[in-house]
PDB file of C-alpha atoms in Angstrom:
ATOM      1  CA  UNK A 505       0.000   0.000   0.000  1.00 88.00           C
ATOM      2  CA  UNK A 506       2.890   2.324   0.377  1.00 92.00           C
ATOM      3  CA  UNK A 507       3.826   1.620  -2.879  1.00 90.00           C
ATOM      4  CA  UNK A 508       0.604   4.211  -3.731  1.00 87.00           C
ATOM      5  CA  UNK A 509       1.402   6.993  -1.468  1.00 89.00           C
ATOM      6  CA  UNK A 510       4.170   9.464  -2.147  1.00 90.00           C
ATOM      7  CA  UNK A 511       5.976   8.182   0.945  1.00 93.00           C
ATOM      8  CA  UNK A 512       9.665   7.356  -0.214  1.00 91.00           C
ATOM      9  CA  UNK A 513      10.773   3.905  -0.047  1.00 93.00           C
ATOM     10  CA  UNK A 514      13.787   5.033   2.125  1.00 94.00           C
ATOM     11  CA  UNK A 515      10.730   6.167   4.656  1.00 95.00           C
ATOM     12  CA  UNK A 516       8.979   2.901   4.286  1.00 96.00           C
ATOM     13  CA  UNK A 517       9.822   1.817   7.776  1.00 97.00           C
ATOM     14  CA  UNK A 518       9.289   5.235   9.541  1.00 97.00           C
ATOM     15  CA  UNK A 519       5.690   5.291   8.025  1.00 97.00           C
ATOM     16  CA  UNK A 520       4.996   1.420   9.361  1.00 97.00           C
ATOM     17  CA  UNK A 521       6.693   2.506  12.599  1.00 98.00           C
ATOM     18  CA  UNK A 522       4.238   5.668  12.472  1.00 97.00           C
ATOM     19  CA  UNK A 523       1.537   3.539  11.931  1.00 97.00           C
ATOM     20  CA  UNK A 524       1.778   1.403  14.362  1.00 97.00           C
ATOM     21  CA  UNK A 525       2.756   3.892  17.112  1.00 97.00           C
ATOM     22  CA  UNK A 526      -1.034   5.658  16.371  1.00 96.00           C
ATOM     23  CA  UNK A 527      -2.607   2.199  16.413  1.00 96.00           C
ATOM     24  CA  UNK A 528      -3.042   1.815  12.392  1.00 96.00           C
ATOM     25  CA  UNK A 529      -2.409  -0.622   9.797  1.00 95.00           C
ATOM     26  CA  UNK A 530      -1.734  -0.604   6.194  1.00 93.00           C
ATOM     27  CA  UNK A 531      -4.834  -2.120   5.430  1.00 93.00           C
ATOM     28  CA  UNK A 532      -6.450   1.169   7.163  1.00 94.00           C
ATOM     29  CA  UNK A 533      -4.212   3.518   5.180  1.00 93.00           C
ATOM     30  CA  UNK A 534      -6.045   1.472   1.978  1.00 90.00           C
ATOM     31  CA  UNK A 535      -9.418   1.897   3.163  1.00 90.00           C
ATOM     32  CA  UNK A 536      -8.618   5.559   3.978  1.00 91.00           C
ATOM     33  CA  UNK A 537      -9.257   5.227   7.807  1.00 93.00           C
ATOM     34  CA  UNK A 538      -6.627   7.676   8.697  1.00 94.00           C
ATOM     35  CA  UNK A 539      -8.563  10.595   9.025  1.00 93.00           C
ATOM     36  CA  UNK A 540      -7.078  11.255  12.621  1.00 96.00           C
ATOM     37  CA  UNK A 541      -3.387  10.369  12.061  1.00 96.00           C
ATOM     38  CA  UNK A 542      -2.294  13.989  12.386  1.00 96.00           C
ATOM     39  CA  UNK A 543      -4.813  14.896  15.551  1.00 97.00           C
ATOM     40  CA  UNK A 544      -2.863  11.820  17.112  1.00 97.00           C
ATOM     41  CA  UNK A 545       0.745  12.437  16.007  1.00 97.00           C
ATOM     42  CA  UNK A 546       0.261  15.761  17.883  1.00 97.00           C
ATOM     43  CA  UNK A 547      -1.269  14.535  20.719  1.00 97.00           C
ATOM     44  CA  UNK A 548       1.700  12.369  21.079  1.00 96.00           C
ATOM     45  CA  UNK A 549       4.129  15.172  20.897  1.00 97.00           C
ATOM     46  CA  UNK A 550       5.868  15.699  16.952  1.00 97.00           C
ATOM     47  CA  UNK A 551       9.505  15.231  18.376  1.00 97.00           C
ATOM     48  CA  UNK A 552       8.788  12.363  20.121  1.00 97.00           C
ATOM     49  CA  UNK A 553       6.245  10.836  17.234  1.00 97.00           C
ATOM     50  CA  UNK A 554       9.477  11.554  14.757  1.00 97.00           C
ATOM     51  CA  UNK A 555      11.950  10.199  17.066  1.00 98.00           C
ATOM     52  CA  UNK A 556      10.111   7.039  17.719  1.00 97.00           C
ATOM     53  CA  UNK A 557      10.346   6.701  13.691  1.00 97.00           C
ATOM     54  CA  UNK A 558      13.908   7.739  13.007  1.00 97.00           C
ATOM     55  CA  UNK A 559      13.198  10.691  11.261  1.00 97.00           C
ATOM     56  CA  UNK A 560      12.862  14.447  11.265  1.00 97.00           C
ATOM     57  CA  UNK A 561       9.522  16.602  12.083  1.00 97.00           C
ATOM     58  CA  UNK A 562       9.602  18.018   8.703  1.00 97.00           C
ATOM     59  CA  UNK A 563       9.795  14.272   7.173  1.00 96.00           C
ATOM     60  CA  UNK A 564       7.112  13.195  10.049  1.00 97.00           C
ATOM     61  CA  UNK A 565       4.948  15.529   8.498  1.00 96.00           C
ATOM     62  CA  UNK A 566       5.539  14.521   5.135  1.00 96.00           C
ATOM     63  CA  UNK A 567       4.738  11.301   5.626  1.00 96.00           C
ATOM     64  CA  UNK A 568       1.630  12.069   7.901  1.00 96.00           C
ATOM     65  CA  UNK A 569       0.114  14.050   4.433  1.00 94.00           C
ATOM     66  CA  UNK A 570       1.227  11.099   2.235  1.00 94.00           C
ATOM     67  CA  UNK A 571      -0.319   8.237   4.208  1.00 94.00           C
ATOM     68  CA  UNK A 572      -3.521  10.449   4.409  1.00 91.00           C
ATOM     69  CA  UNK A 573      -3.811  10.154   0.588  1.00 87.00           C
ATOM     70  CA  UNK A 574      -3.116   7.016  -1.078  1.00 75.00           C
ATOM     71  CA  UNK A 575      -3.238   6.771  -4.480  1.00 70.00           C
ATOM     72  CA  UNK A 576      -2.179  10.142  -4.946  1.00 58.00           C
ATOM     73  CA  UNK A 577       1.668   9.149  -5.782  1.00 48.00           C
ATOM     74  CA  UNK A 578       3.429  12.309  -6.891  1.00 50.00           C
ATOM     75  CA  UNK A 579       5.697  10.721  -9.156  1.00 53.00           C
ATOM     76  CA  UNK A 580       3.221   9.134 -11.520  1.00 50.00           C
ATOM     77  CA  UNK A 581       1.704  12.062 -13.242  1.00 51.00           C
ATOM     78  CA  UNK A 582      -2.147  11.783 -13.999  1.00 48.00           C
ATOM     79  CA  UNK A 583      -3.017  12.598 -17.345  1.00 47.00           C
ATOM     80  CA  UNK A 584      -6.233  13.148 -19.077  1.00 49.00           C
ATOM     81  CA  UNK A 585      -5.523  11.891 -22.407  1.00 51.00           C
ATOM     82  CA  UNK A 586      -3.089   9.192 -23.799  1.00 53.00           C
ATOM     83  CA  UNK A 587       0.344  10.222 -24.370  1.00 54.00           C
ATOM     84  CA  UNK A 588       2.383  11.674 -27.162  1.00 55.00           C
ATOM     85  CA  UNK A 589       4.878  10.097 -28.321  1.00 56.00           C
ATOM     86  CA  UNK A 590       7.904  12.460 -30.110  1.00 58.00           C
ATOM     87  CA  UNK A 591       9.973  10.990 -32.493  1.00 57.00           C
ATOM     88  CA  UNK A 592      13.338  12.290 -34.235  1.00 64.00           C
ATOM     89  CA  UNK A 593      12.130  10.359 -37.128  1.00 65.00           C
ATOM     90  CA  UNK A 594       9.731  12.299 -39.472  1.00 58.00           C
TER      91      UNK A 594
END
């Protein structure tokens, strides 16, 4: 499920370790049941929420917006049409 977010692979374990410490699952980050993740990353306390995860508070956030979105992966663009393809050929 990470896989669809626009968490990095390099934070793969942060974001499970964030997950768990707020008492969800992958499989709720896929049904889009993490509507309070960021209410209870703060009521834990930011530092300690980031230091739990190995990480900074500006990559704690950053994750925290990701894993409330799946299936918006930044570095797939969404297009509207099929592509064009340029060729040097013509």
């Amino acid at each position: 499920v990470l896989d669809a977010t626009g968490v990095h692979p390099e934070s793969y374990a942060a974001a499970e370790k964030l997950l768990a410490l707020c008492g969800y699952t992958e499989a709720d980050v896929r049904a889009h049941r993490v509507g309070e993740l960021r209410e209870r990353v703060k009521t834990l306390g930011e530092e300690k929420a980031a230091a739990h995860c190995g990480v900074g508070v500006p990559t704690l956030s950053d994750i925290v917006s990701d894993l409330m979105k799946p299936g918006r992966d930044p570095s797939f663009p969404r297009r509207c049409c099929a592509p064009i393809f340029w060729s040097s050929r013509i």
